[in-house]
Amino acid sequence: MSTEQQYKQASIFTADGVLFDMDGTLTDSIAAVEAAWTAKAEELGLEPEEVIRATHGRRASDNLMELVPGLRKEHVEREVEKFERSILAFADTPPHSRKGSFSSARSRQSSMTSGSTRRSSIAPMTPVSNTPDVARHPSFQFSTADTLNLTSLKLSKTSVTEVAVEDESPFADEEAEDLIDMSVRILPGVRKMINSLPEGKYAVATSGAKTYCHGCLNRTGITIPKVCVTADDARLLRGKPFPDPFLLAASDLGIAPTRAVVFEDSPSGIKAGVASGATVIAVCTSHTREKIENLGAHFVVDTMDQVKVDHMEDGQLRFTVAY
């Protein structure tokens, strides 16, 4: 049965190119991202869940400028590089059971931080009215609590190997399925979608900087396209929810924004795509449908499997969206 036959309706339209967001749209690295922001929040004495909620879908440079007291503009690029390398480090951490080793790590971390005062709110941050209250989607398997556990393990300065030996359990086999895995994954339908697009017909426009973007794509076997607009592009004055990343990517592809299709998962990215004038397809891979269906996207799909692309003889792309 074809994708279209599984759904009640299908819409068909043409475009000249595709602009993909990356994380949450092409790849899933949300667990590693949340762990990195949790570690940064712990470092700054902030509440991790507030930091995660406020930073979602925005450039790390913008977030760090607002979060880190006294951070000078000339040091932002260096701090972004360090932060994004920490995301990839979390992503490459071998999976470990959340029982045993993590409970010990939390106990050690608790004793290390006892007596310290954590800021309960993110006072230095500029209010962001379009920052969503992040609702986790089932396709992302790990809760913020899970990432807090692994971050506590990291912050305890105890190696994963040492902790595993320390907390060796006779019930290890029973706990084998209860693992935190932060590796970067390709999302459903993405490989088929990219394989159906001719070279030079698609681009990536992401809120991540080059280190993080290329790292995630390489880890999932996605070829880095010739046009890849990252947050540290010197030509980019504003990040999402402003349309600048998509406008720049469309220009680099040599197409009009109004003839582009944008794939996005986050509220800020969807707003950026809509503001660019492109046809926006929102995927429910990081947020529930209720959180993104009223933001102006032309289509809302569960995964990219619901979208088919054919390359026409005149060079146009014909899209079939089943819903």
Tab-separated table of C-alpha atoms in Angstrom:
chain	number	residue	atom	x	y	z
A	1	MET	CA	0.000	0.000	0.000
A	2	SER	CA	1.406	3.418	-0.984
A	3	THR	CA	1.835	6.254	1.485
A	4	GLU	CA	-1.026	8.167	-0.151
A	5	GLN	CA	-3.405	5.194	0.176
A	6	GLN	CA	-2.893	5.033	3.925
A	7	TYR	CA	-4.458	8.479	4.384
A	8	LYS	CA	-7.790	10.022	3.440
A	9	GLN	CA	-6.413	12.944	1.398
A	10	ALA	CA	-3.402	13.884	-0.671
A	11	SER	CA	-2.287	17.290	-1.936
A	12	ILE	CA	-0.067	17.722	-4.996
A	13	PHE	CA	1.991	20.812	-5.835
A	14	THR	CA	5.296	21.775	-7.432
A	15	ALA	CA	8.364	23.628	-6.204
A	16	ASP	CA	11.923	24.355	-7.302
A	17	GLY	CA	13.861	23.251	-4.218
A	18	VAL	CA	13.792	22.020	-0.629
A	19	LEU	CA	15.143	23.667	2.510
A	20	PHE	CA	15.596	21.336	5.474
A	21	ASP	CA	16.013	22.197	9.095
A	22	MET	CA	18.389	19.659	10.614
A	23	ASP	CA	17.930	18.600	14.236
A	24	GLY	CA	14.448	17.251	14.871
A	25	THR	CA	13.740	17.235	11.133
A	26	LEU	CA	16.522	15.186	9.541
A	27	THR	CA	18.217	13.908	12.690
A	28	ASP	CA	17.286	13.165	16.284
A	29	SER	CA	19.911	14.264	18.796
A	30	ILE	CA	17.531	15.812	21.315
A	31	ALA	CA	18.792	13.700	24.226
A	32	ALA	CA	22.390	14.840	23.670
A	33	VAL	CA	21.311	18.463	23.177
A	34	GLU	CA	19.312	18.464	26.410
A	35	ALA	CA	22.223	16.874	28.253
A	36	ALA	CA	24.559	19.609	27.014
A	37	TRP	CA	22.173	22.389	28.044
A	38	THR	CA	21.666	20.650	31.394
A	39	ALA	CA	25.415	20.633	31.958
A	40	LYS	CA	25.607	24.325	31.016
A	41	ALA	CA	22.714	25.125	33.367
A	42	GLU	CA	24.443	23.267	36.221
A	43	GLU	CA	27.634	25.198	35.491
A	44	LEU	CA	25.775	28.524	35.652
A	45	GLY	CA	23.600	27.633	38.638
A	46	LEU	CA	20.386	27.702	36.607
A	47	GLU	CA	17.411	25.383	36.557
A	48	PRO	CA	18.066	22.904	33.697
A	49	GLU	CA	14.457	22.499	32.586
A	50	GLU	CA	14.017	26.266	32.278
A	51	VAL	CA	17.182	26.517	30.200
A	52	ILE	CA	16.117	23.667	27.921
A	53	ARG	CA	12.699	25.230	27.426
A	54	ALA	CA	14.100	28.689	26.671
A	55	THR	CA	16.850	27.557	24.281
A	56	HIS	CA	14.919	25.138	22.085
A	57	GLY	CA	15.109	25.892	18.354
A	58	ARG	CA	17.319	28.972	18.751
A	59	ARG	CA	20.963	29.549	17.866
A	60	ALA	CA	23.463	28.556	20.518
A	61	SER	CA	25.162	31.933	20.041
A	62	ASP	CA	21.958	33.797	20.929
A	63	ASN	CA	21.321	31.511	23.894
A	64	LEU	CA	24.846	31.750	25.275
A	65	MET	CA	24.910	35.548	24.962
A	66	GLU	CA	21.801	35.687	27.140
A	67	LEU	CA	22.764	32.946	29.570
A	68	VAL	CA	26.434	33.547	30.313
A	69	PRO	CA	27.069	36.658	32.418
A	70	GLY	CA	29.742	38.905	30.961
A	71	LEU	CA	30.283	36.867	27.805
A	72	ARG	CA	31.953	39.159	25.281
A	73	LYS	CA	30.930	39.089	21.634
A	74	GLU	CA	34.442	38.291	20.488
A	75	HIS	CA	34.362	35.118	22.598
A	76	VAL	CA	30.966	33.843	21.441
A	77	GLU	CA	32.278	31.820	18.503
A	78	ARG	CA	34.750	30.013	20.756
A	79	GLU	CA	32.050	29.246	23.344
A	80	VAL	CA	29.656	27.961	20.668
A	81	GLU	CA	32.381	25.656	19.362
A	82	LYS	CA	33.002	24.267	22.867
A	83	PHE	CA	29.299	23.853	23.557
A	84	GLU	CA	28.520	22.083	20.300
A	85	ARG	CA	31.464	19.743	20.737
A	86	SER	CA	29.973	18.851	24.127
A	87	ILE	CA	26.714	17.853	22.393
A	88	LEU	CA	28.602	15.514	20.088
A	89	ALA	CA	30.527	14.120	23.062
A	90	PHE	CA	27.258	13.267	24.800
A	91	ALA	CA	25.979	11.718	21.562
A	92	ASP	CA	29.050	9.474	21.411
A	93	THR	CA	28.765	8.337	25.055
A	94	PRO	CA	28.038	4.584	25.273
A	95	PRO	CA	24.547	3.763	26.565
A	96	HIS	CA	24.273	2.944	30.290
A	97	SER	CA	21.517	1.793	32.553
A	98	ARG	CA	19.720	4.562	34.424
A	99	LYS	CA	19.605	2.255	37.461
A	100	GLY	CA	22.590	1.615	39.708
A	101	SER	CA	25.338	3.676	38.114
A	102	PHE	CA	23.218	6.760	37.657
A	103	SER	CA	21.749	6.667	41.139
A	104	SER	CA	25.263	6.546	42.576
A	105	ALA	CA	26.337	9.395	40.335
A	106	ARG	CA	23.361	11.466	41.446
A	107	SER	CA	24.216	10.829	45.089
A	108	ARG	CA	27.804	11.939	44.541
A	109	GLN	CA	26.658	14.988	42.598
A	110	SER	CA	24.194	15.873	45.340
A	111	SER	CA	26.934	15.797	47.950
A	112	MET	CA	29.197	17.876	45.702
A	113	THR	CA	26.585	20.582	45.217
A	114	SER	CA	25.062	20.602	48.713
A	115	GLY	CA	25.124	24.047	50.186
A	116	SER	CA	25.249	25.737	46.776
A	117	THR	CA	22.423	27.961	45.626
A	118	ARG	CA	20.925	27.459	42.201
A	119	ARG	CA	19.107	30.260	40.462
A	120	SER	CA	15.498	29.229	40.068
A	121	SER	CA	14.871	31.452	37.095
A	122	ILE	CA	16.781	32.655	34.078
A	123	ALA	CA	16.843	36.305	34.982
A	124	PRO	CA	19.496	37.455	32.452
A	125	MET	CA	17.614	36.025	29.471
A	126	THR	CA	15.529	38.264	27.262
A	127	PRO	CA	11.931	37.011	27.267
A	128	VAL	CA	11.175	35.124	24.067
A	129	SER	CA	7.464	35.208	23.399
A	130	ASN	CA	7.676	32.581	20.661
A	131	THR	CA	9.648	30.075	22.704
A	132	PRO	CA	7.368	27.055	23.154
A	133	ASP	CA	6.666	25.130	26.264
A	134	VAL	CA	8.408	22.063	24.917
A	135	ALA	CA	6.190	18.989	24.866
A	136	ARG	CA	8.128	15.811	24.242
A	137	HIS	CA	6.980	13.658	21.350
A	138	PRO	CA	6.979	9.841	21.569
A	139	SER	CA	9.538	9.601	18.742
A	140	PHE	CA	12.083	11.060	21.187
A	141	GLN	CA	12.468	8.256	23.696
A	142	PHE	CA	14.263	10.007	26.527
A	143	SER	CA	12.893	12.465	29.043
A	144	THR	CA	14.689	15.470	30.423
A	145	ALA	CA	15.107	13.483	33.639
A	146	ASP	CA	17.050	10.863	31.707
A	147	THR	CA	19.451	13.437	30.324
A	148	LEU	CA	19.854	14.919	33.781
A	149	ASN	CA	20.999	11.506	34.960
A	150	LEU	CA	23.717	11.229	32.349
A	151	THR	CA	24.770	14.815	32.901
A	152	SER	CA	25.118	14.129	36.621
A	153	LEU	CA	27.340	11.238	35.709
A	154	LYS	CA	29.516	13.520	33.601
A	155	LEU	CA	29.637	16.252	36.225
A	156	SER	CA	30.672	13.792	38.923
A	157	LYS	CA	33.989	13.451	37.024
A	158	THR	CA	33.713	9.708	37.384
A	159	SER	CA	34.323	7.827	34.163
A	160	VAL	CA	31.570	5.676	32.730
A	161	THR	CA	33.769	2.607	33.069
A	162	GLU	CA	34.530	3.285	36.731
A	163	VAL	CA	30.874	3.789	37.570
A	164	ALA	CA	29.793	0.670	35.717
A	165	VAL	CA	32.305	-1.457	37.658
A	166	GLU	CA	31.392	0.202	40.934
A	167	ASP	CA	27.690	-0.521	40.539
A	168	GLU	CA	27.838	-3.914	38.902
A	169	SER	CA	24.448	-5.499	39.461
A	170	PRO	CA	23.403	-9.155	39.515
A	171	PHE	CA	20.314	-8.011	37.637
A	172	ALA	CA	22.303	-6.514	34.749
A	173	ASP	CA	20.538	-8.680	32.190
A	174	GLU	CA	17.123	-7.572	33.454
A	175	GLU	CA	18.184	-3.924	33.183
A	176	ALA	CA	19.608	-4.251	29.689
A	177	GLU	CA	16.555	-2.649	28.086
A	178	ASP	CA	16.518	0.251	30.534
A	179	LEU	CA	19.261	2.240	28.817
A	180	ILE	CA	19.920	5.857	27.961
A	181	ASP	CA	21.172	6.066	24.385
A	182	MET	CA	22.135	9.550	23.217
A	183	SER	CA	23.430	8.636	19.790
A	184	VAL	CA	22.337	10.720	16.793
A	185	ARG	CA	19.718	8.988	14.637
A	186	ILE	CA	18.242	9.646	11.235
A	187	LEU	CA	14.475	10.200	11.411
A	188	PRO	CA	11.809	8.167	9.557
A	189	GLY	CA	11.466	8.844	5.835
A	190	VAL	CA	14.505	11.124	5.667
A	191	ARG	CA	16.862	8.896	3.705
A	192	LYS	CA	14.203	8.068	1.136
A	193	MET	CA	13.342	11.756	0.807
A	194	ILE	CA	16.936	12.886	0.293
A	195	ASN	CA	17.627	10.053	-2.146
A	196	SER	CA	14.667	11.205	-4.250
A	197	LEU	CA	16.060	14.755	-4.613
A	198	PRO	CA	18.525	15.650	-7.375
A	199	GLU	CA	21.827	17.193	-6.301
A	200	GLY	CA	21.596	20.957	-6.131
A	201	LYS	CA	17.864	20.894	-5.392
A	202	TYR	CA	18.047	20.954	-1.611
A	203	ALA	CA	19.828	22.703	1.234
A	204	VAL	CA	20.089	22.636	5.021
A	205	ALA	CA	19.318	25.744	7.081
A	206	THR	CA	19.909	25.069	10.760
A	207	SER	CA	20.200	26.885	14.077
A	208	GLY	CA	23.269	24.781	14.815
A	209	ALA	CA	26.779	25.943	13.976
A	210	LYS	CA	28.985	24.125	11.481
A	211	THR	CA	30.651	21.781	14.004
A	212	TYR	CA	27.342	20.454	15.287
A	213	CYS	CA	25.582	20.383	11.905
A	214	HIS	CA	28.331	18.487	10.107
A	215	GLY	CA	28.823	16.219	13.123
A	216	CYS	CA	25.177	15.132	13.189
A	217	LEU	CA	24.932	14.631	9.427
A	218	ASN	CA	28.135	12.601	9.331
A	219	ARG	CA	26.972	10.403	12.219
A	220	THR	CA	23.773	9.483	10.368
A	221	GLY	CA	25.348	9.008	6.935
A	222	ILE	CA	23.601	12.003	5.386
A	223	THR	CA	25.776	13.644	2.741
A	224	ILE	CA	26.394	17.282	3.605
A	225	PRO	CA	24.775	19.308	0.803
A	226	LYS	CA	26.681	21.972	-1.092
A	227	VAL	CA	24.350	24.597	0.376
A	228	CYS	CA	24.393	24.360	4.159
A	229	VAL	CA	23.504	27.536	6.067
A	230	THR	CA	24.612	27.215	9.680
A	231	ALA	CA	24.206	29.567	12.625
A	232	ASP	CA	27.806	30.772	12.381
A	233	ASP	CA	27.504	31.869	8.739
A	234	ALA	CA	29.005	35.372	8.686
A	235	ARG	CA	26.255	36.567	6.322
A	236	LEU	CA	23.512	35.626	8.760
A	237	LEU	CA	22.427	38.540	10.940
A	238	ARG	CA	19.417	36.890	12.607
A	239	GLY	CA	18.467	33.321	13.408
A	240	LYS	CA	15.086	31.606	13.615
A	241	PRO	CA	12.259	32.548	14.220
A	242	PHE	CA	13.355	35.207	11.717
A	243	PRO	CA	13.281	33.950	8.105
A	244	ASP	CA	16.923	34.865	7.377
A	245	PRO	CA	18.360	31.302	7.374
A	246	PHE	CA	15.797	30.105	4.837
A	247	LEU	CA	16.069	33.242	2.699
A	248	LEU	CA	19.838	32.839	2.555
A	249	ALA	CA	19.616	29.124	1.731
A	250	ALA	CA	17.105	29.779	-1.065
A	251	SER	CA	19.366	32.487	-2.485
A	252	ASP	CA	22.365	30.132	-2.413
A	253	LEU	CA	20.306	27.485	-4.246
A	254	GLY	CA	19.329	30.078	-6.823
A	255	ILE	CA	15.581	29.785	-6.244
A	256	ALA	CA	12.884	32.151	-5.064
A	257	PRO	CA	11.824	31.538	-1.440
A	258	THR	CA	8.222	31.317	-2.592
A	259	ARG	CA	9.208	28.365	-4.793
A	260	ALA	CA	10.845	26.498	-1.926
A	261	VAL	CA	9.498	23.845	0.426
A	262	VAL	CA	10.637	24.080	4.029
A	263	PHE	CA	10.660	21.044	6.325
A	264	GLU	CA	10.635	21.998	10.015
A	265	ASP	CA	9.819	20.521	13.420
A	266	SER	CA	10.090	23.356	15.961
A	267	PRO	CA	7.741	26.293	16.507
A	268	SER	CA	10.521	28.845	15.940
A	269	GLY	CA	11.581	27.099	12.735
A	270	ILE	CA	8.027	26.802	11.442
A	271	LYS	CA	7.510	30.524	12.021
A	272	ALA	CA	10.749	31.258	10.185
A	273	GLY	CA	9.671	29.134	7.230
A	274	VAL	CA	6.248	30.762	7.034
A	275	ALA	CA	7.806	34.239	7.227
A	276	SER	CA	10.124	33.363	4.322
A	277	GLY	CA	7.145	32.807	2.020
A	278	ALA	CA	7.953	29.141	1.408
A	279	THR	CA	5.530	26.231	1.522
A	280	VAL	CA	6.060	24.776	4.997
A	281	ILE	CA	5.688	21.116	5.907
A	282	ALA	CA	5.820	20.631	9.668
A	283	VAL	CA	6.812	17.218	10.996
A	284	CYS	CA	5.626	15.990	14.401
A	285	THR	CA	8.959	14.460	15.339
A	286	SER	CA	9.897	16.639	18.314
A	287	HIS	CA	6.605	18.278	19.294
A	288	THR	CA	3.051	17.029	19.515
A	289	ARG	CA	0.696	18.036	16.732
A	290	GLU	CA	-1.195	20.302	19.125
A	291	LYS	CA	1.946	22.366	19.697
A	292	ILE	CA	2.673	23.073	16.026
A	293	GLU	CA	-0.527	22.797	14.015
A	294	ASN	CA	-1.613	26.427	14.487
A	295	LEU	CA	1.643	28.157	13.531
A	296	GLY	CA	0.903	28.670	9.851
A	297	ALA	CA	2.452	25.545	8.307
A	298	HIS	CA	0.728	24.519	5.098
A	299	PHE	CA	0.889	20.836	6.016
A	300	VAL	CA	1.448	18.942	9.267
A	301	VAL	CA	2.601	15.331	8.962
A	302	ASP	CA	3.693	12.711	11.447
A	303	THR	CA	6.904	11.873	9.599
A	304	MET	CA	8.538	12.487	6.238
A	305	ASP	CA	7.175	9.115	5.092
A	306	GLN	CA	3.953	10.959	4.252
A	307	VAL	CA	5.684	13.075	1.610
A	308	LYS	CA	6.705	11.855	-1.845
A	309	VAL	CA	8.797	13.835	-4.337
A	310	ASP	CA	9.120	13.243	-8.091
A	311	HIS	CA	11.629	15.018	-10.328
A	312	MET	CA	9.815	16.283	-13.413
A	313	GLU	CA	11.306	16.652	-16.895
A	314	ASP	CA	11.171	20.456	-16.725
A	315	GLY	CA	13.297	20.438	-13.563
A	316	GLN	CA	10.476	21.102	-11.115
A	317	LEU	CA	9.820	18.927	-8.087
A	318	ARG	CA	6.340	17.491	-7.697
A	319	PHE	CA	5.284	16.927	-4.083
A	320	THR	CA	2.538	14.581	-2.937
A	321	VAL	CA	1.599	15.077	0.716
A	322	ALA	CA	-0.679	12.440	2.220
A	323	TYR	CA	-2.681	13.310	5.343
